[in-house]
PDB file of C-alpha atoms in Angstrom:
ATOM      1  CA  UNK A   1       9.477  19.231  -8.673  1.00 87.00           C
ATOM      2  CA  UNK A   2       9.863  19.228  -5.235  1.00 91.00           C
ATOM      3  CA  UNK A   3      11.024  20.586  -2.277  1.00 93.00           C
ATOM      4  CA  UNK A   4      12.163  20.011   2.065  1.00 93.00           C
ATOM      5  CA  UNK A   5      10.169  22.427   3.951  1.00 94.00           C
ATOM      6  CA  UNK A   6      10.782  23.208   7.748  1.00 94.00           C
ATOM      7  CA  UNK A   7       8.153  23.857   9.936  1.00 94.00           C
ATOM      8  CA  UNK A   8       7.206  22.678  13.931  1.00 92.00           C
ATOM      9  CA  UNK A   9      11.423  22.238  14.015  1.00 93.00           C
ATOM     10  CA  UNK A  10      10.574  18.713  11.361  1.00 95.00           C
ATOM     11  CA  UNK A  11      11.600  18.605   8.050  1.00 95.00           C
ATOM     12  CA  UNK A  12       9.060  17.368   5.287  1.00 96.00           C
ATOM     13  CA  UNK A  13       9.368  16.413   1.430  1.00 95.00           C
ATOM     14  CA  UNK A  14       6.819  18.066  -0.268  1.00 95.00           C
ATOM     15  CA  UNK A  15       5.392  18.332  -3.653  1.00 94.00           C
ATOM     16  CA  UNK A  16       2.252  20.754  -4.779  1.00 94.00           C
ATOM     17  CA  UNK A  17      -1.181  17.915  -3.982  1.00 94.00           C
ATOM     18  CA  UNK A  18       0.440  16.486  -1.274  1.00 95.00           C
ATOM     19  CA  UNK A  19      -1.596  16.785   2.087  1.00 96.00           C
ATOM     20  CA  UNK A  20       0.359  16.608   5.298  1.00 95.00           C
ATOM     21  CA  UNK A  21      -0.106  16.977   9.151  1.00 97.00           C
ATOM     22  CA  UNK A  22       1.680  19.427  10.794  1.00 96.00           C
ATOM     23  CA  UNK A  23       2.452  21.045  14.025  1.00 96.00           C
ATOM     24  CA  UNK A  24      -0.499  23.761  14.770  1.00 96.00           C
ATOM     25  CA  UNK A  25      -0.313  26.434  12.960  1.00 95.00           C
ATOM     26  CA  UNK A  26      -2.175  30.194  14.049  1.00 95.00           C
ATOM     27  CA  UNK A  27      -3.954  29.957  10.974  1.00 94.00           C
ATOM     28  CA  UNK A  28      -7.748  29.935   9.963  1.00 95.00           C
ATOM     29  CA  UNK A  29      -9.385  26.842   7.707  1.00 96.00           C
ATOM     30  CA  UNK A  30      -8.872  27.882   3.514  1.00 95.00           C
ATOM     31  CA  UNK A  31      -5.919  30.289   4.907  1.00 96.00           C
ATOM     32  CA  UNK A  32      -2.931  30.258   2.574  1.00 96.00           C
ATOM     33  CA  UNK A  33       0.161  30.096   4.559  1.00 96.00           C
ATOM     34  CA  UNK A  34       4.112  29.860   3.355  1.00 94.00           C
ATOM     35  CA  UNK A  35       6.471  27.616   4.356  1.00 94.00           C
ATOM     36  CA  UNK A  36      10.487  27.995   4.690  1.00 90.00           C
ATOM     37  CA  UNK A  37      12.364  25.826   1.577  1.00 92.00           C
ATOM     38  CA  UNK A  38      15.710  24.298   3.030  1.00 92.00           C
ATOM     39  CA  UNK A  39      16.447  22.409  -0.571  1.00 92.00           C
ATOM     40  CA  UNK A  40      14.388  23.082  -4.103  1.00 91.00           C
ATOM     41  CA  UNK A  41      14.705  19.637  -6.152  1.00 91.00           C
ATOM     42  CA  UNK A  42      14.349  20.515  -9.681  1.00 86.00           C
ATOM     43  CA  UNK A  43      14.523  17.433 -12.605  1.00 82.00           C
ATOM     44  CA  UNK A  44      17.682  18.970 -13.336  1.00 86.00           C
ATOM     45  CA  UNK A  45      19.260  20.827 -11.143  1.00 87.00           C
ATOM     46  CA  UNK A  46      19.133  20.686  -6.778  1.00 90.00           C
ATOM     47  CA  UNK A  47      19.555  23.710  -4.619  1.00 87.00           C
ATOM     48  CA  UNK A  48      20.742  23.064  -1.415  1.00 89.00           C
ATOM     49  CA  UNK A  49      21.817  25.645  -0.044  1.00 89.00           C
ATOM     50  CA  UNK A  50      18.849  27.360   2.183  1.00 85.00           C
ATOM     51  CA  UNK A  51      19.370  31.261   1.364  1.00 87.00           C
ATOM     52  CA  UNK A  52      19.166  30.339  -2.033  1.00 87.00           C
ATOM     53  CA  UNK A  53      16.150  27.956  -1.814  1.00 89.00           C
ATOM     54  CA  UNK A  54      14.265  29.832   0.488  1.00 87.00           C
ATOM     55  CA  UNK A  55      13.552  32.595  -2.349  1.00 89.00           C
ATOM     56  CA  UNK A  56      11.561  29.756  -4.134  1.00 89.00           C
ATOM     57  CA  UNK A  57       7.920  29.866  -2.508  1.00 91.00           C
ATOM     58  CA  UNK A  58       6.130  27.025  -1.307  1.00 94.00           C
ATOM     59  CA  UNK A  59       2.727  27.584  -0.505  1.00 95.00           C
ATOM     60  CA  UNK A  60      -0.347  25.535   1.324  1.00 96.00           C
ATOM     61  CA  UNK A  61      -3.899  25.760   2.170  1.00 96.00           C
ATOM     62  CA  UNK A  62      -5.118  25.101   5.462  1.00 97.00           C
ATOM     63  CA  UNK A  63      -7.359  22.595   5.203  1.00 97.00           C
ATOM     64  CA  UNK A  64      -8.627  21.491   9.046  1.00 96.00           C
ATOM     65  CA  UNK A  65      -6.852  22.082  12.726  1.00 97.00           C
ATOM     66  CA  UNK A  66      -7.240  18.698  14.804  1.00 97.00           C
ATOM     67  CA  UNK A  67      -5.457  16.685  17.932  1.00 97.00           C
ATOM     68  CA  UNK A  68      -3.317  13.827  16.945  1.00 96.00           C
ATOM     69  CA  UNK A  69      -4.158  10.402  18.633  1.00 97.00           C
ATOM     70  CA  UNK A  70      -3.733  10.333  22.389  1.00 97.00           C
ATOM     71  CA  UNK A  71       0.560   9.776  23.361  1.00 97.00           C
ATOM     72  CA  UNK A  72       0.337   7.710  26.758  1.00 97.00           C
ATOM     73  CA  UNK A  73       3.559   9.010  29.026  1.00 97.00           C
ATOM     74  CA  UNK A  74       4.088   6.376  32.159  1.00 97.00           C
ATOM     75  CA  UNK A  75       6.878   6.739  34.273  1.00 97.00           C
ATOM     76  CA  UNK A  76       7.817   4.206  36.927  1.00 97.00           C
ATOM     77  CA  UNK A  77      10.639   3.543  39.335  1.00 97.00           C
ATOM     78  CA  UNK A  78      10.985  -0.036  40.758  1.00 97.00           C
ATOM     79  CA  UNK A  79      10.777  -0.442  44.302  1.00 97.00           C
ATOM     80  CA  UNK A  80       9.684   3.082  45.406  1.00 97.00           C
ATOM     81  CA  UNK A  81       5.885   2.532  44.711  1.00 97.00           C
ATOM     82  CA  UNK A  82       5.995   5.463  42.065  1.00 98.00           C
ATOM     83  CA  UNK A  83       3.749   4.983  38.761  1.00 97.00           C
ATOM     84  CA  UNK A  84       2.252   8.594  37.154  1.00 97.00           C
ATOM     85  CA  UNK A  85       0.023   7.743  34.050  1.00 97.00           C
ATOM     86  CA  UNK A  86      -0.120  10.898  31.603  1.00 97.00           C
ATOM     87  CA  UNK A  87      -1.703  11.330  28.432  1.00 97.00           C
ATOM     88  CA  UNK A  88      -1.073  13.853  25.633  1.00 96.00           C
ATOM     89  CA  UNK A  89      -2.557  15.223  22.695  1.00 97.00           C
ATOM     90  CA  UNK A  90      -0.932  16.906  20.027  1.00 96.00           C
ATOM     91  CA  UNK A  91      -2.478  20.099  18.435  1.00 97.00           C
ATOM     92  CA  UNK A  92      -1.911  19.006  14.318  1.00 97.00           C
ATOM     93  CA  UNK A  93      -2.615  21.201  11.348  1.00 97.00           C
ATOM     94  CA  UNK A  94      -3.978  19.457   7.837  1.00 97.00           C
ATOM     95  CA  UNK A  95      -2.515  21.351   5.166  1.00 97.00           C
ATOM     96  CA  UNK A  96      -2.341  20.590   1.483  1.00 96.00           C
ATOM     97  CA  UNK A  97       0.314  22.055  -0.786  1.00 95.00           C
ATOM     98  CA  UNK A  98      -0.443  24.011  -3.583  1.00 94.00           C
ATOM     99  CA  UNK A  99       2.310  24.707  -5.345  1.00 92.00           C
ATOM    100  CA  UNK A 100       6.498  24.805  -5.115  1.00 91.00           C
ATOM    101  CA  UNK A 101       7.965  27.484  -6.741  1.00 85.00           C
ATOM    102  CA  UNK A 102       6.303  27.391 -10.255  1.00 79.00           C
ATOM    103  CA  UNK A 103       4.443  24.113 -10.089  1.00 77.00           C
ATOM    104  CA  UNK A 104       1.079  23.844  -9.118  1.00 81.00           C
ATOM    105  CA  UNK A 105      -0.854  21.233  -8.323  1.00 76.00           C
ATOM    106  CA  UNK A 106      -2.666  19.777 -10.934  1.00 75.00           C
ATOM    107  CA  UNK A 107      -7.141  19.906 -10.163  1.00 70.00           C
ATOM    108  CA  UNK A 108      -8.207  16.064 -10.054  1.00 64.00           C
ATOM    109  CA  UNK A 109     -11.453  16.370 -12.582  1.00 61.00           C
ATOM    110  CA  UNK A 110     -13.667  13.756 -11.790  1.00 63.00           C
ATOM    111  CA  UNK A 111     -14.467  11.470 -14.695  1.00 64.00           C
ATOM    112  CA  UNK A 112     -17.956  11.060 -15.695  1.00 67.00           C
ATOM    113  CA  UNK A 113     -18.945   7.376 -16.756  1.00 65.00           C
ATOM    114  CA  UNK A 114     -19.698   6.716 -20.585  1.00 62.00           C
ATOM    115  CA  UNK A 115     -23.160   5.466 -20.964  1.00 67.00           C
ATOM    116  CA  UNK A 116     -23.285   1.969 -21.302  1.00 67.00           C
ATOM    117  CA  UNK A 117     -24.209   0.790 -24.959  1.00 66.00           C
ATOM    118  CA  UNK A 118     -26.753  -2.081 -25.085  1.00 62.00           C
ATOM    119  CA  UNK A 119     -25.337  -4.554 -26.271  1.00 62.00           C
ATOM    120  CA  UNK A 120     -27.446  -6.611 -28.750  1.00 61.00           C
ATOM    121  CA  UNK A 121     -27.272 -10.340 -28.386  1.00 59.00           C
ATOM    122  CA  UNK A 122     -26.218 -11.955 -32.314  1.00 63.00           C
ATOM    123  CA  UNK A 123     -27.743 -15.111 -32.867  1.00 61.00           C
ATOM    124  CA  UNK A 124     -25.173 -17.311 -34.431  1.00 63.00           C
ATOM    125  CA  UNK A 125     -25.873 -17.569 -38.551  1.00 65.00           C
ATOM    126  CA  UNK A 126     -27.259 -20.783 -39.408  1.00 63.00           C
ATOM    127  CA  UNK A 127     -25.137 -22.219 -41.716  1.00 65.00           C
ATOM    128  CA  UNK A 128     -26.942 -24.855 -44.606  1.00 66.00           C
ATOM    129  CA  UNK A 129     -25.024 -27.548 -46.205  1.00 61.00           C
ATOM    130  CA  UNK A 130     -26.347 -28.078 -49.612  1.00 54.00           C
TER     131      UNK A 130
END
């Protein structure tokens, strides 16, 4: 299951463990926030139409606020010795979705390592021709 979520005025596909960046959100770090559904995707049936979807709840935790990488904005006009140099940051939100609707998102477990068995080495079996 799955679902398009609007938020920042961008549309995103999401499904619950997915971790996205955002536009800032006012929001503390382990908040649980909601976003608007535009379209539900079910493995049956699709509901596009966004009064209808947005009753389905998707849900996030916040997981870190950051800036994006640094945007370099340069304008220039030929012949009229004008060149402005401008850099930007974008404020970004990490957020990781935790469920859509009725699906969660499943806990990764981490797998402990069987013990290794010693393995004996066999001596081949001398064989006697009588």
């Amino acid at each position: 299951m799955y679902a398009i979520v609007k938020t920042g005025g961008k549309q995103y596909k999401v499904a619950p463990g997915d971790k996205l960046n955002i536009e800032k959100l006012d929001a503390e770090v382990g908040a649980k926030v909601e976003l608007e559904a535009i379209c539900v995707v079910d493995g049956e049936k699709v509901e596009a139409d966004p009064a209808k979807a947005a009753v389905t709840k998707v849900t996030a935790i916040v997981l870190e606020q950051f800036k994006g990488e640094k945007q370099l904005v340069f304008k220039f006009k030929k012949r009229k010795n004008y060149k402005k140099l401008r850099g930007h940051r974008q404020q970004l939100t990490r957020v990781e979705i935790e469920s859509v609707g009725s699906a969660k998102a499943e806990k990764k477990v981490a797998k402990k390592a069987a013990p290794k068995k010693a393995e004996k080495a066999e001596e081949p079996a001398s064989v006697d021709a009588e």
